Each structure stands twice: as structure tokens, then as C-alpha cells.
Coordinates of C-alpha atoms and ligand atoms in Angstrom, one line a residue:
X119 CA 0.0 0.0 0.0
X120 CA 2.7 2.4 -1.1
X121 CA 0.1 4.9 -2.4
X122 CA -1.6 5.2 0.9
X123 CA 1.7 5.8 2.5
X124 CA 2.7 8.5 0.1
X125 CA -0.6 10.3 0.1
X126 CA -0.8 10.1 3.8
X127 CA 2.8 11.0 4.7
X128 CA 3.2 13.6 7.4
X129 CA 6.7 14.8 8.4
X130 CA 7.3 14.7 12.1
X131 CA 9.8 16.6 14.2
X132 CA 12.4 13.9 14.1
X133 CA 12.2 13.5 10.3
X134 CA 10.1 10.3 10.7
X135 CA 6.9 9.9 8.8
X136 CA 3.4 8.9 9.9
X137 CA 2.2 5.6 8.7
X138 CA -1.5 6.2 9.2
X139 CA -3.8 8.3 7.1
X140 CA -5.2 10.2 10.1
X141 CA -4.8 10.0 13.8
X142 CA -7.0 7.2 15.1
X143 CA -9.5 8.0 17.8
X144 CA -8.1 7.9 21.3
X145 CA -8.1 4.5 22.9
X146 CA -11.4 4.1 24.7
X147 CA -11.4 2.9 28.3
X148 CA -12.0 -0.8 28.2
X149 CA -15.5 -1.8 28.7
X150 CA -15.9 -3.6 32.0
X151 CA -16.3 -7.0 30.3
X152 CA -18.5 -9.6 31.6
X153 CA -17.1 -12.5 33.6
X154 CA -17.0 -15.7 31.6
X155 CA -20.0 -18.1 31.9
X156 CA -19.0 -21.1 34.0
X157 CA -16.6 -23.5 32.2
X158 CA -18.5 -25.9 30.0
X159 CA -21.7 -23.9 29.7
X160 CA -20.9 -22.3 26.3
X161 CA -22.1 -24.5 23.4
X162 CA -19.7 -25.2 20.6
X163 CA -21.1 -23.2 17.7
X164 CA -18.6 -22.8 14.9
X165 CA -20.9 -20.6 12.8
X166 CA -20.4 -16.8 12.2
X167 CA -23.1 -16.3 14.9
X168 CA -21.0 -18.5 17.3
X169 CA -17.9 -16.4 16.5
X170 CA -19.8 -13.2 17.2
X171 CA -21.2 -14.5 20.5
X172 CA -17.7 -15.4 21.6
X173 CA -16.7 -11.8 20.9
X174 CA -19.7 -10.6 22.9
X175 CA -18.0 -12.2 25.9
X176 CA -15.1 -9.7 25.3
X177 CA -17.2 -6.6 24.5
X178 CA -16.7 -3.9 21.8
X179 CA -13.2 -3.6 20.3
X180 CA -11.5 -0.7 18.6
X181 CA -11.1 -0.9 14.9
X182 CA -7.7 -0.3 13.4
X183 CA -7.1 3.0 11.5
X184 CA -5.9 1.0 8.4
X185 CA -6.8 -2.4 7.2
X186 CA -4.3 -3.2 4.5
X187 CA -0.6 -4.1 4.7
X188 CA 1.6 -1.0 4.4
X189 CA 4.7 -1.2 2.2
X190 CA 7.8 0.6 3.6
X191 CA 9.9 3.1 1.6
X192 CA 13.1 1.2 0.9
X193 CA 15.8 1.4 1.9
X194 CA 14.7 2.3 5.4
X195 CA 17.0 5.2 6.4
X196 CA 17.7 5.6 10.1
X197 CA 17.9 9.1 11.7
X198 CA 21.5 10.1 12.4
X199 CA 23.1 8.1 15.3
X200 CA 23.6 9.6 18.7
X201 CA 27.0 11.0 19.8
X202 CA 29.1 8.9 22.2
X203 CA 27.4 8.5 25.6
X204 CA 30.5 8.9 27.7
X205 CA 34.2 9.7 27.1
X206 CA 36.1 6.6 25.9
X207 CA 38.2 6.6 29.1
X208 CA 35.0 5.9 31.1
X209 CA 33.1 3.5 28.8
X210 CA 34.0 2.0 25.4
X211 CA 31.9 2.5 22.3
X212 CA 29.8 -0.6 21.5
X213 CA 32.3 -1.7 18.8
X214 CA 35.2 -1.4 21.3
X215 CA 33.8 -3.8 23.9
X216 CA 36.3 -6.7 23.8
X217 CA 37.2 -5.8 20.2
X218 CA 39.2 -9.0 19.7
X219 CA 36.4 -11.3 20.6
X220 CA 33.9 -12.3 17.9
X221 CA 30.6 -14.1 18.0
X222 CA 30.4 -17.6 16.6
X223 CA 29.5 -18.1 13.0
X224 CA 25.7 -18.1 12.6
X225 CA 25.0 -16.1 15.8
X226 CA 21.5 -14.6 15.8
X227 CA 21.3 -10.9 16.5
X228 CA 17.6 -11.1 17.2
X229 CA 14.6 -9.1 18.4
X230 CA 11.5 -10.7 19.8
X231 CA 7.8 -9.8 19.9
X232 CA 4.5 -11.6 20.7
X233 CA 1.3 -11.5 18.8
X234 CA -1.0 -10.1 21.5
X235 CA 1.5 -7.4 22.4
X236 CA 2.3 -6.0 18.9
X237 CA -0.3 -7.1 16.3
X238 CA -3.5 -5.2 17.2
X239 CA -6.2 -5.8 14.6
X240 CA -7.7 -8.1 17.1
X241 CA -11.0 -8.8 15.4
X242 CA -9.7 -8.6 11.8
X243 CA -9.7 -11.3 9.1
X244 CA -11.7 -13.8 11.2
X245 CA -9.5 -14.0 14.3
X246 CA -11.3 -15.3 17.3
X247 CA -11.0 -13.7 20.8
X248 CA -8.2 -14.7 23.1
X249 CA -8.0 -15.0 26.9
X250 CA -6.1 -11.6 26.9
X251 CA -8.6 -9.8 24.7
X252 CA -11.1 -10.8 27.5
X253 CA -8.8 -10.3 30.5
X254 CA -7.7 -6.8 29.5
X255 CA -11.4 -5.7 29.9
X256 CA -12.0 -7.1 33.3
X257 CA -12.3 -4.5 36.1
X258 CA -9.1 -3.5 37.7
X259 CA -6.8 -5.5 35.4
X260 CA -5.1 -2.9 33.3
X261 CA -3.1 -0.3 35.3
X262 CA -3.5 2.3 32.5
X263 CA -6.9 1.3 31.2
X264 CA -5.6 0.5 27.8
X265 CA -6.3 -2.5 25.5
X266 CA -4.1 -4.1 22.9
X267 CA -6.8 -3.6 20.2
X268 CA -4.3 -1.5 18.2
X269 CA -1.0 -1.4 20.0
X270 CA 1.8 -1.4 17.3
X271 CA -0.6 -2.6 14.6
X272 CA 2.2 -4.9 13.4
X273 CA -0.5 -7.0 11.8
X274 CA -0.6 -4.4 9.0
X275 CA 2.8 -2.7 9.6
X276 CA 5.0 -5.8 9.8
X277 CA 6.9 -4.8 6.7
X278 CA 7.9 -1.5 8.3
X279 CA 9.3 -3.3 11.3
X280 CA 11.2 -5.8 9.2
X281 CA 12.7 -3.0 7.1
X282 CA 13.8 -1.3 10.3
X283 CA 15.4 -4.6 11.4
X284 CA 17.4 -4.7 8.2
X285 CA 18.6 -1.1 8.6
X286 CA 19.7 -1.9 12.2
X287 CA 21.6 -5.1 11.0
X288 CA 19.3 -7.4 12.9
X289 CA 19.3 -10.9 11.4
X290 CA 16.5 -12.7 13.2
X291 CA 13.0 -11.9 14.5
X292 CA 11.2 -14.2 17.0
X293 CA 7.5 -13.5 16.8
X294 CA 4.5 -15.6 17.9
X295 CA 1.6 -16.9 15.9
X296 CA -1.9 -16.2 17.4
X297 CA -3.6 -19.6 17.6
X298 CA -7.0 -17.8 17.4
X299 CA -6.1 -16.4 14.0
X300 CA -5.5 -19.9 12.7
X301 CA -8.4 -21.6 14.6
X302 CA -10.8 -18.9 15.8
X303 CA -12.5 -21.5 17.9
X304 CA -9.3 -23.2 18.9
X305 CA -10.6 -26.7 18.7
X306 CA -9.3 -29.6 16.5
X307 CA -12.8 -30.2 15.1
X308 CA -13.4 -26.5 14.3
X309 CA -12.7 -24.7 11.0
X310 CA -9.3 -23.4 10.0
X311 CA -9.1 -19.7 9.1
X312 CA -7.3 -19.4 5.7
X313 CA -6.9 -15.6 6.2
X314 CA -4.9 -16.2 9.3
X315 CA -2.7 -18.9 7.7
X316 CA -2.1 -16.5 4.7
X317 CA -1.2 -13.7 6.9
X318 CA 1.7 -15.5 8.6
X319 CA 2.7 -17.0 5.3
X320 CA 3.1 -13.6 3.8
X321 CA 4.9 -12.3 6.9
X322 CA 7.3 -15.2 6.9
X323 CA 8.0 -14.7 3.2
X324 CA 8.7 -11.1 3.7
X325 CA 11.2 -11.9 6.4
X326 CA 13.0 -14.3 4.1
X327 CA 13.0 -11.9 1.2
X328 CA 14.5 -9.2 3.4
X329 CA 17.2 -11.6 4.9
X330 CA 15.7 -11.8 8.4
X331 CA 15.4 -15.3 9.9
X332 CA 11.8 -15.9 11.0
X333 CA 11.7 -17.7 14.4
X334 CA 8.1 -18.7 15.4
X335 CA 6.5 -19.3 18.8
X336 CA 3.3 -21.3 18.7
X337 CA 1.9 -20.0 22.0
X338 CA 2.7 -16.7 23.8
X339 CA -0.1 -16.7 26.4
X340 CA -3.0 -15.9 24.1
X341 CA -5.3 -18.9 24.6
X342 CA -8.3 -19.0 22.2
X343 CA -11.1 -17.8 24.5
X344 CA -13.4 -20.5 23.1
X345 CA -11.2 -23.2 24.7
X346 CA -11.3 -21.4 28.1
X347 CA -15.1 -21.3 27.8
X348 CA -15.5 -24.9 26.6
X349 CA -13.2 -26.7 29.1
X350 CA -10.9 -24.3 31.0
X351 CA -8.1 -24.0 28.4
X352 CA -4.9 -25.3 29.8
X353 CA -6.7 -26.7 32.8
X354 CA -8.5 -29.3 30.8
X355 CA -7.0 -32.5 29.2
X356 CA -8.6 -31.7 25.8
X357 CA -6.0 -28.9 25.4
X358 CA -3.3 -31.4 24.4
X359 CA -5.1 -32.6 21.2
X360 CA -6.3 -29.2 20.3
X361 CA -2.8 -27.7 20.6
X362 CA -1.2 -30.5 18.6
X363 CA -3.8 -30.1 15.9
X364 CA -3.0 -26.4 15.7
X365 CA 0.7 -27.1 15.8
X366 CA 0.4 -29.6 12.9
X367 CA -1.5 -27.2 10.8
X368 CA 1.1 -24.5 11.3
X369 CA 4.0 -26.9 10.8
X370 CA 2.6 -28.1 7.5
X371 CA 1.9 -24.6 6.3
X372 CA 5.4 -23.1 7.0
X373 CA 7.6 -26.2 6.7
X374 CA 11.1 -25.4 5.5
X375 CA 10.5 -21.6 5.7
X376 CA 10.7 -21.4 9.5
X377 CA 13.4 -23.6 10.9
X378 CA 13.6 -22.4 14.5
X379 CA 10.4 -23.1 16.5
X380 CA 9.3 -22.6 20.0
X381 CA 6.2 -24.4 21.3
X382 CA 5.6 -22.3 24.4
X383 CA 6.8 -18.9 25.7
X384 CA 7.6 -19.0 29.4
X385 CA 5.1 -21.7 30.4
X386 CA 5.9 -21.1 34.1
X387 CA 4.7 -17.5 34.0
X388 CA 1.7 -18.4 31.9
X389 CA 0.6 -21.2 34.2
X390 CA 1.2 -19.0 37.3
X391 CA -1.3 -16.5 35.8
X392 CA -4.1 -19.0 35.8
X393 CA -4.1 -18.9 39.5
X394 CA -4.6 -15.2 39.8
X395 CA -7.2 -12.6 38.8
X396 CA -8.9 -12.4 36.4
X397 CA -8.0 -15.9 35.0
X398 CA -8.9 -17.6 38.3
X399 CA -12.5 -16.5 37.9
X400 CA -12.9 -19.1 35.1
X401 CA -11.5 -22.3 36.7
X402 CA -13.1 -25.7 35.9
X403 CA -14.9 -27.4 38.8
X404 CA -12.5 -29.1 41.1
X405 CA -9.5 -26.9 40.4
X406 CA -8.6 -24.1 42.8
X407 CA -6.2 -21.1 42.4
X408 CA -3.3 -22.9 44.2
X409 CA -3.6 -26.0 42.1
X410 CA -4.2 -24.3 38.8
X411 CA -0.5 -23.4 38.0
X412 CA 0.6 -27.0 38.5
X413 CA -2.2 -28.7 36.6
X414 CA -1.5 -26.3 33.8
X415 CA 2.2 -27.2 33.9
X416 CA 1.3 -30.9 33.4
X417 CA -0.8 -30.2 30.3
X418 CA 1.8 -27.8 28.9
X419 CA 4.5 -30.5 29.1
X420 CA 2.2 -33.0 27.5
X421 CA 1.2 -30.6 24.8
X422 CA 4.8 -29.7 24.2
X423 CA 5.9 -33.3 24.0
X424 CA 3.1 -34.2 21.6
X425 CA 3.8 -31.3 19.4
X426 CA 7.6 -32.1 19.2
X427 CA 6.7 -35.7 18.4
X428 CA 4.5 -34.4 15.5
X429 CA 7.3 -32.1 14.4
X430 CA 9.7 -35.0 14.1
X431 CA 7.2 -37.4 12.5
X432 CA 6.4 -34.7 9.9
X433 CA 10.1 -34.5 9.0
X434 CA 10.2 -30.8 9.8
X435 CA 13.6 -29.4 9.0
X436 CA 15.0 -27.3 11.8
X437 CA 15.0 -27.2 15.6
X438 CA 12.3 -26.9 18.3
X439 CA 12.2 -26.2 22.1
X440 CA 10.3 -24.0 24.4
X441 CA 11.3 -20.7 26.0
X442 CA 12.2 -21.1 29.6
X443 CA 12.4 -18.1 31.9
X444 CA 14.0 -17.1 35.1
X445 CA 17.5 -17.9 36.5
X446 CA 19.5 -19.7 39.1
X447 CA 21.3 -17.0 41.0
X448 CA 23.8 -17.1 43.9
X449 CA 22.5 -17.5 47.5
X450 CA 21.8 -14.1 49.1
X451 CA 23.7 -14.9 52.3
X452 CA 26.7 -17.0 51.0
X453 CA 27.0 -19.0 54.3
X454 CA 23.3 -19.5 55.0
X455 CA 22.2 -23.1 54.6
X456 CA 18.6 -21.8 54.3
X457 CA 19.6 -19.6 51.3
X458 CA 21.6 -22.4 49.7
X459 CA 18.5 -24.6 50.0
X460 CA 16.4 -21.8 48.7
X461 CA 18.5 -21.7 45.5
X462 CA 17.7 -25.4 45.0
X463 CA 14.0 -24.7 45.5
X464 CA 14.1 -21.9 43.0
X465 CA 16.0 -24.0 40.5
X466 CA 13.3 -26.7 40.9
X467 CA 10.1 -24.7 41.0
X468 CA 11.0 -21.8 38.7
X469 CA 13.2 -23.5 36.0
X470 CA 13.4 -27.3 36.7
X471 CA 9.6 -27.6 36.4
X472 CA 9.9 -27.3 32.6
X473 CA 13.6 -28.3 32.2
X474 CA 13.9 -31.5 34.1
X475 CA 11.1 -33.3 32.1
X476 CA 12.6 -32.3 28.8
X477 CA 16.4 -32.0 29.3
X478 CA 17.3 -34.5 32.0
X479 CA 15.2 -36.9 34.0
X480 CA 11.9 -36.8 32.1
X481 CA 10.2 -36.1 35.4
X482 CA 9.3 -33.3 37.7
X483 CA 12.2 -32.1 40.0
X484 CA 12.2 -34.2 43.2
X485 CA 11.7 -31.1 45.4
X486 CA 8.4 -30.4 43.7
X487 CA 7.2 -34.0 44.1
X488 CA 8.1 -33.9 47.8
X489 CA 6.2 -30.7 48.3
X490 CA 3.1 -31.1 46.2
X491 CA 0.6 -34.0 46.3
X492 CA -0.6 -35.5 43.0
X493 CA -3.9 -33.5 43.3
X494 CA -1.8 -30.4 42.8
X495 CA 1.0 -31.8 40.5
X496 CA -0.3 -34.7 38.4
X497 CA 2.5 -37.4 38.2
X498 CA 3.9 -38.6 35.0
X499 CA 3.7 -42.4 34.2
X500 CA 6.8 -44.3 33.3
X501 CA 5.7 -44.1 29.7
X502 CA 5.3 -40.4 29.8
X503 CA 8.7 -40.0 31.5
X504 CA 10.3 -41.8 28.6
X505 CA 8.4 -39.7 26.0
X506 CA 9.3 -36.4 27.7
X507 CA 13.0 -36.9 27.6
X508 CA 14.9 -35.3 24.8
X509 CA 12.0 -33.3 23.4
X510 CA 14.0 -30.2 22.8
X511 CA 16.8 -29.6 20.3
X512 CA 18.4 -26.6 22.2
X513 CA 17.9 -24.6 25.4
X514 CA 16.3 -21.2 25.3
X515 CA 16.1 -18.9 28.3
X516 CA 14.4 -15.5 28.7
X517 CA 17.2 -14.1 30.9
X518 CA 16.2 -10.6 31.9
X519 CA 17.9 -10.5 35.3
X520 CA 20.0 -12.6 37.7
X521 CA 19.6 -11.6 41.3
X522 CA 20.3 -13.3 44.5
X523 CA 18.0 -16.0 46.0
X524 CA 17.0 -16.3 49.6
X525 CA 14.9 -18.4 52.0
X526 CA 11.8 -16.7 53.4
X527 CA 13.0 -14.2 55.9
X528 CA 11.2 -16.1 58.7
X529 CA 13.2 -19.2 57.8
X530 CA 12.7 -22.1 55.4
X531 CA 11.1 -24.4 58.0
X532 CA 8.3 -21.8 58.6
X533 CA 7.3 -22.1 55.0
X534 CA 7.9 -25.7 53.7
X535 CA 5.6 -27.2 56.3
X536 CA 3.0 -24.5 56.2
X537 CA 0.6 -24.4 53.2
X538 CA -0.8 -21.0 54.3
X539 CA 2.7 -19.3 54.2
X540 CA 2.6 -16.6 51.5
X541 CA 5.6 -18.1 49.8
X542 CA 4.4 -21.7 49.8
X543 CA 5.1 -23.9 47.9
X544 CA 8.1 -22.4 46.3
X545 CA 9.5 -21.1 49.6
X546 CA 12.2 -18.9 48.2
X547 CA 12.4 -15.3 47.1
X548 CA 14.6 -13.2 44.9
X549 CA 16.5 -10.3 46.6
X550 CA 16.9 -6.9 45.0
X551 CA 19.6 -5.7 47.4
X552 CA 22.7 -7.3 49.0
X553 CA 22.8 -8.9 52.4
X554 CA 25.7 -6.8 53.6
X555 CA 24.9 -3.1 53.3
X556 CA 21.6 -3.2 51.3
X557 CA 23.0 -2.0 48.0
X558 CA 20.8 -2.6 45.0
X559 CA 21.6 -5.6 42.8
X560 CA 21.9 -3.2 39.9
X561 CA 20.3 -0.3 38.1
X562 CA 16.6 -0.3 38.8
X563 CA 13.6 -0.4 36.4
X564 CA 10.5 1.8 36.4
X565 CA 9.2 1.5 39.9
X566 CA 5.6 1.4 38.8
X567 CA 5.9 -1.6 36.5
X568 CA 8.7 -4.2 36.2
X569 CA 9.7 -4.3 39.9
X570 CA 11.1 -7.8 39.4
X571 CA 13.7 -6.5 36.9
X572 CA 17.1 -5.1 37.6
X573 CA 20.2 -4.8 35.4
X574 CA 22.5 -7.4 36.8
X575 CA 25.3 -8.2 34.4
X576 CA 27.6 -9.2 37.2
X577 CA 25.5 -12.4 37.8
X578 CA 24.8 -13.2 34.1
X579 CA 27.8 -15.5 33.5
X580 CA 27.2 -17.3 36.8
X581 CA 23.6 -17.9 35.8
X582 CA 24.5 -19.2 32.4
X583 CA 27.0 -21.5 34.0
X584 CA 24.3 -22.8 36.3
X585 CA 22.0 -23.5 33.4
X586 CA 24.7 -25.4 31.5
X587 CA 25.7 -27.4 34.6
X588 CA 22.1 -28.4 35.4
X589 CA 20.5 -28.8 32.0
X590 CA 23.4 -29.2 29.6
X591 CA 22.9 -28.3 25.9
X592 CA 24.8 -28.0 22.7
X593 CA 23.1 -24.7 21.8
X594 CA 21.7 -21.9 23.9
X595 CA 19.7 -18.9 22.9
X596 CA 18.9 -15.9 25.1
X597 CA 15.4 -15.9 23.7
X598 CA 14.5 -12.6 25.4
X599 CA 16.4 -10.0 27.3
X600 CA 15.6 -6.3 27.8
X601 CA 15.0 -3.5 30.2
X602 CA 12.1 -1.3 31.3
X603 CA 13.7 2.2 31.5
X604 CA 12.8 4.0 34.7
X605 CA 10.4 7.0 34.2
X606 CA 10.5 6.7 30.4
X607 CA 6.7 6.6 30.5
X608 CA 6.7 10.1 32.1
X609 CA 8.9 11.7 29.4
X610 CA 7.1 13.7 26.7
X611 CA 9.9 15.1 24.5
X612 CA 11.4 12.8 22.0
X613 CA 15.0 13.8 23.0
X614 CA 14.2 12.6 26.5
X615 CA 12.5 9.4 25.4
X616 CA 15.2 8.3 23.0
X617 CA 18.1 8.8 25.5
X618 CA 17.6 5.4 27.2
X619 CA 20.8 5.3 29.1
X620 CA 20.1 2.5 31.5
X621 CA 18.7 0.3 28.8
X622 CA 21.8 1.0 26.6
X623 CA 24.1 0.2 29.4
X624 CA 22.1 -3.0 30.2
X625 CA 22.4 -4.3 26.7
X626 CA 26.1 -3.4 26.3
X627 CA 27.1 -4.9 29.7
X628 CA 25.1 -8.1 29.1
X629 CA 26.6 -8.5 25.6
X630 CA 30.2 -8.0 27.0
X631 CA 29.5 -10.7 29.5
X632 CA 28.0 -12.9 26.8
X633 CA 31.3 -12.7 24.9
X634 CA 33.1 -13.8 28.0
X635 CA 30.6 -16.6 28.6
X636 CA 31.3 -17.9 25.1
X637 CA 35.1 -17.5 25.1
X638 CA 36.0 -18.1 28.7
X639 CA 33.3 -20.3 30.0
X640 CA 32.5 -22.4 26.9
X641 CA 28.8 -21.6 26.9
X642 CA 27.4 -22.6 23.5
X643 CA 25.5 -19.3 23.1
X644 CA 24.2 -18.9 19.5
X645 CA 21.8 -16.0 19.7
X646 CA 20.4 -13.2 21.8
X647 CA 16.9 -11.7 21.1
X648 CA 16.3 -8.2 22.5
X649 CA 12.8 -7.6 23.9
X650 CA 11.6 -5.7 22.0
X651 CA 11.9 -4.0 18.6
X652 CA 9.4 -1.4 19.6
X653 CA 7.4 -0.4 22.7
X654 CA 4.3 -2.6 23.0
X655 CA 1.4 -3.7 25.2
X656 CA 3.0 -5.0 28.4
X657 CA 0.2 -7.3 29.6
X658 CA -1.6 -5.7 32.6
X659 CA 0.8 -2.7 32.6
X660 CA -0.4 -1.8 29.1
X661 CA 1.7 1.1 27.7
X662 CA 3.0 2.1 31.2
X663 CA 6.0 -0.2 30.9
X664 CA 8.5 0.6 28.1
X665 CA 10.7 -2.2 26.8
X666 CA 11.2 -1.0 23.2
X667 CA 14.5 -0.2 21.5
X668 CA 12.2 2.0 19.5
X669 CA 9.6 4.5 20.7
X670 CA 6.0 4.0 19.5
X671 CA 4.0 7.2 18.8
X672 CA 0.5 6.0 19.5
X673 CA -1.1 8.6 17.3
X674 CA 0.9 8.1 14.2
X675 CA 2.1 4.6 14.9
X676 CA 5.6 5.8 13.9
X677 CA 8.6 4.0 15.4
X678 CA 11.7 6.0 16.4
X679 CA 14.9 4.3 17.3
X680 CA 16.3 5.0 20.8
X681 CA 20.0 5.1 21.7
X682 CA 19.9 1.4 22.7
X683 CA 18.9 0.5 19.1
X684 CA 22.0 2.1 17.7
X685 CA 24.2 0.6 20.5
X686 CA 23.0 -2.9 19.7
X687 CA 23.4 -2.3 16.0
X688 CA 27.0 -1.0 16.5
X689 CA 27.9 -3.9 18.9
X690 CA 26.7 -6.6 16.5
X691 CA 28.2 -4.9 13.4
X692 CA 31.6 -5.2 15.1
X693 CA 31.2 -8.6 16.7
X694 CA 29.3 -10.8 14.2
X695 CA 31.3 -12.8 11.7
X696 CA 31.3 -11.1 8.3
X697 CA 29.3 -12.5 5.4
X698 CA 27.6 -14.9 7.6
X699 CA 24.2 -16.3 6.7
X700 CA 21.5 -17.3 9.1
X701 CA 18.7 -18.2 6.7
X702 CA 17.5 -21.8 6.1
Ligands
LIG1066 C1 7.5 -12.1 28.2 C2 7.1 -10.9 27.4 C3 7.1 -9.6 28.3 C4 8.6 -9.4 28.8 C5 8.8 -8.1 29.6 C6 8.7 -11.8 29.1 O1 8.6 -12.4 30.3 O2 7.8 -13.2 27.4 O3 5.8 -11.1 26.9 O4 6.7 -8.5 27.6 O5 8.9 -10.5 29.6 O6 8.0 -8.2 30.8

């Protein structure tokens, strides 16, 4: 749609151009959506009327300001780069960080996104509603009252984002496919939506044409709402067959064009959400909020294993795994036996839960089985244990931060034997300040959103070593890393917004440590995906949390690179192998 772009072009202060014909109406306050009918009470009606009645559970949605794919002006030209941040005696330029160390051949300089957070166009081209389309309209959920109805409108503007990746030297984009675009009703016996399949086909082709490796995630938390209504989504056994059916459809459609796949993004975080508001208002009978995360974990592992089996049976070229999250950090008080034990509890509950079954024993970590009865954590049979093992071709970790780990401050014993303790059953916590003088673990994020996040490059190598020791792999990706710049949300002038000093330092220090991990520690790191190419809808924080290496102007949908985008670009230009190719 070049004509639309040209006729609608508006020059902005920074020299960027608007990509929409006219400012869209302001985002309306979300309707206070209805709570879901009790699980199982919604009839399966796969007709257009059934589709509309599912959307009625969500309420009205905002239409996008454009409804056709926009072509970028090529080549994409970046605004001039920023001057050096500090004198070179204080901090090196990105290209001068360990200038003699290079990244291995084929290393992925990636960015990551997720369908719900960037696509917008939520009700276009036959897409069904998702759990988050519904959740974002429940009272009190969104801290800024926003929805993701439009967000970055990447559904129609993906070519602009890909062109920008090219101009920054990025060579891989990890995006997610929205299950509800492919199967609006989610279920295996429901109709496939050709428009949804065609969209991702075009998107994948455009990445390949532009030299960007497409990396696809099947599920990044946006469960088709129909499946939640029919049987409780990931709390019902039917989810396994429905997920595998969806996976097979997508595998067949994009075979050979996408060669790096993820089944699930951060299943631990996703499953934890099912136990809290608003998702815990739609639990199936017999499942309570404390059980929900673990029952979900069981079905996620089963769905992952079955999807990987299908991947292999279909002779799919390439590699598949899921994206783990979290870290194994050092004990807060080095000599505390409670803290040392807390590290093990963290390793089990927060990472081992999805890593032991796939990478080592095939089963849940022993600490989890000792703590949780089968009514909470369903047990794998010996056959399932055998099937689980080896169902990942590499290890992927969303490694945002690596703090210290501690026992509950009233002692480990007070928690492990007390199911009403606030930290039960994990019985560990991460510490944001040191145990000696109370110094922060590192530069802090925006205090009103990502309070879990600190910039902690000093523990990054330690944490990668822990992963490699516990769940050894021949190939590791940092499938997400990024930073929520403090107070960026309060800045109004572009020169303030784009000067993202803490995020820039975060990326540069992590990447310097990554070079040392590869060269000194033998970590088989083969890619790092920055979250995210542009500011986007940060779940319940909406647009109040800023993770983009580009600023999003919500009126014009223009993307403007921040300092961190240039720093990443300069770092990788200097450290990637020259003339490398990463495409299939
Ligand atoms: C998730 C993203 C999220 C990011 C920043 C990751 O845990 O995969 O969806 O936006 O963290 O919070």
C-alpha cells in the first residue's frame, strides 16, 4: 500500500513519517467486560453467529485505522546516530567492547515480539477472541486502562518493522503466531481460518525476502477464549489434542520456511497467571487457584511433548524447544544453609519444572514432588517420562535478570511445612539488594511496573554456567532480554525518550558478559533476542512499561529508534562474523 503511505505521509519533528492516514480516535477505556460463563456452559457453535457470540464475551473492540498491509519506503533510512554516551576513558563505544572477541558463525542478532503485544487488529480477518482480549477488559486488570486492540498494529505494519530490522543489522525476529487467527474457535474439530494462515505465510516470506530469519513461537499466552469457555483452556485434558492439531496445521503450512520453532513462551509465567485474577475466575470445577498453575504445567508439558513428536514425525527441517524463563542466582547470604537450599527450591520450581522433564530426568524435580501432592501436581507415568526426555533440540532462556535468592525471611522451615505461608510452595524469594549493606543488585527499572527487573550483568555469567551445569545443551539462545527504563513513561519530549541510558548500558554490559561466557566459560550461546523491537502492550501494565528499543508514537504509529537500538546495531556490526548467513 505504497500509495496510501505516500498520500498520507506527514513529516514529524524527528524526520520520521506517519504511517496512518489520520490520527486514530483515542483508545477508549476498556468496557468492564462480563465475567465468563461457567466452564463448559458455552455451546460449541462454529458458525459466524457463534464467533460473534464469543466476541460478545469480550465486548466492543476498537477498529484499526488502516486495514491493509503497508509497504515501507526502501531502503529504510535511520535518523543520524547519537553522539558517544561517555568519554572513551570511562566507557568504550559498542564496537570497542572486547574488540578481539567475535561471536560464533551463525550467531543470531535477534529481536522478539509476541502476537498479543504487537499485532493489534484483534478482530480482523476472522480472528477469534483470546484470553487476553477478554482479560484486559476485566475490572481493575489494566493499570493504564488500555487495551491491545491497536498497540503497534504490526498485523498491517510488519513490513515496516522488518525493514527497520534490516537497517539496524538485525538478522532474526522471534514472533508468535496467534492460535485464534489460525483456529478462531481453537478446537481440533473447528474450521481453520485461511486468512490467518495466509497472513503468517506472507509475513514469513517477507522476512526471508529481506534476509531476516523468522523464528516462530506457537503460543505466547493468548489462549483462544473459546477453549477457556469450553473446558478451562490449559486446565482441561482436551487442550493437548487441540494444541497438537493447531501445531500440525502450522508446521505443514510453513515447513522449511521457518526452521527455528518454540512451542511455548515462558510456560511457568503463563501457568502462574491461571491462579490469579482475572484468570482464576474461570476455573473448571474441582480446580482451585493454588492447584491451577501445576495442573496447567502438566498439560503444557504433555502438549509440548506431543507437538515435538509431530514435528519429528512430519520430518520438519530445523529445531524446536520451548522458551524457559528465570535464572539460578547465587545465595543471598553466602553462608546461609537456608539460602543455599532456597536456591535449589528456586531451581526446581522456577526452572526445573519445565527443564527436568525435557532435558534431564523426564520427570518433575524431586523437590516439587516432595512438596506437592498429585492432586496439585499430576504425576507422569513411566511411559510419559520416557516420552518427555529429549523433546528439545536446544535450550532457550528469557534471561532478563539474575539476582540473589534467599529463603523466606522467617526461615525455610516456617514455609515448607505451612501451606498457608505466603511463599508456599516455592518457599524462596529473589532479593533486590545485597545482604551486607543493602546495595541494589543493579540499576533499577521503572518503579511502577517491572519491579522484578534489575540490570544485573555481574551475575549473568554465573547464571548461564548454572543452566549449563544443570541442563546441559549444545546450543543456547537468550530468547529474550531487555529493560524497562525508569520513568520513560513520564517523558514527553522525543530527545528525553530516545536517550535510554540505563537500557543501553544494560544491553552493552550483558553482551560484553556474553562474549566472556562464550570465550572463557565455553557456553554454547548462539543467539540473543532483544525484547523488544518497539514499545508494546506489556500485559496488565499496558503502555506504562517501556521495553522497546524504538519508541512508539500511539497517534501516528511511527517507530523512532532510541539510543539502545544504535548501540545494539554497532555492537553486533563489530562482533558478528562477516558475510555470515542465518537463513535456512
Ligand atoms: C515475556 C514478554 C514480556 C517481557 C517483559 C517476558 O517475560 O515473554 O511477553 O513482555 O517479559 O516483561
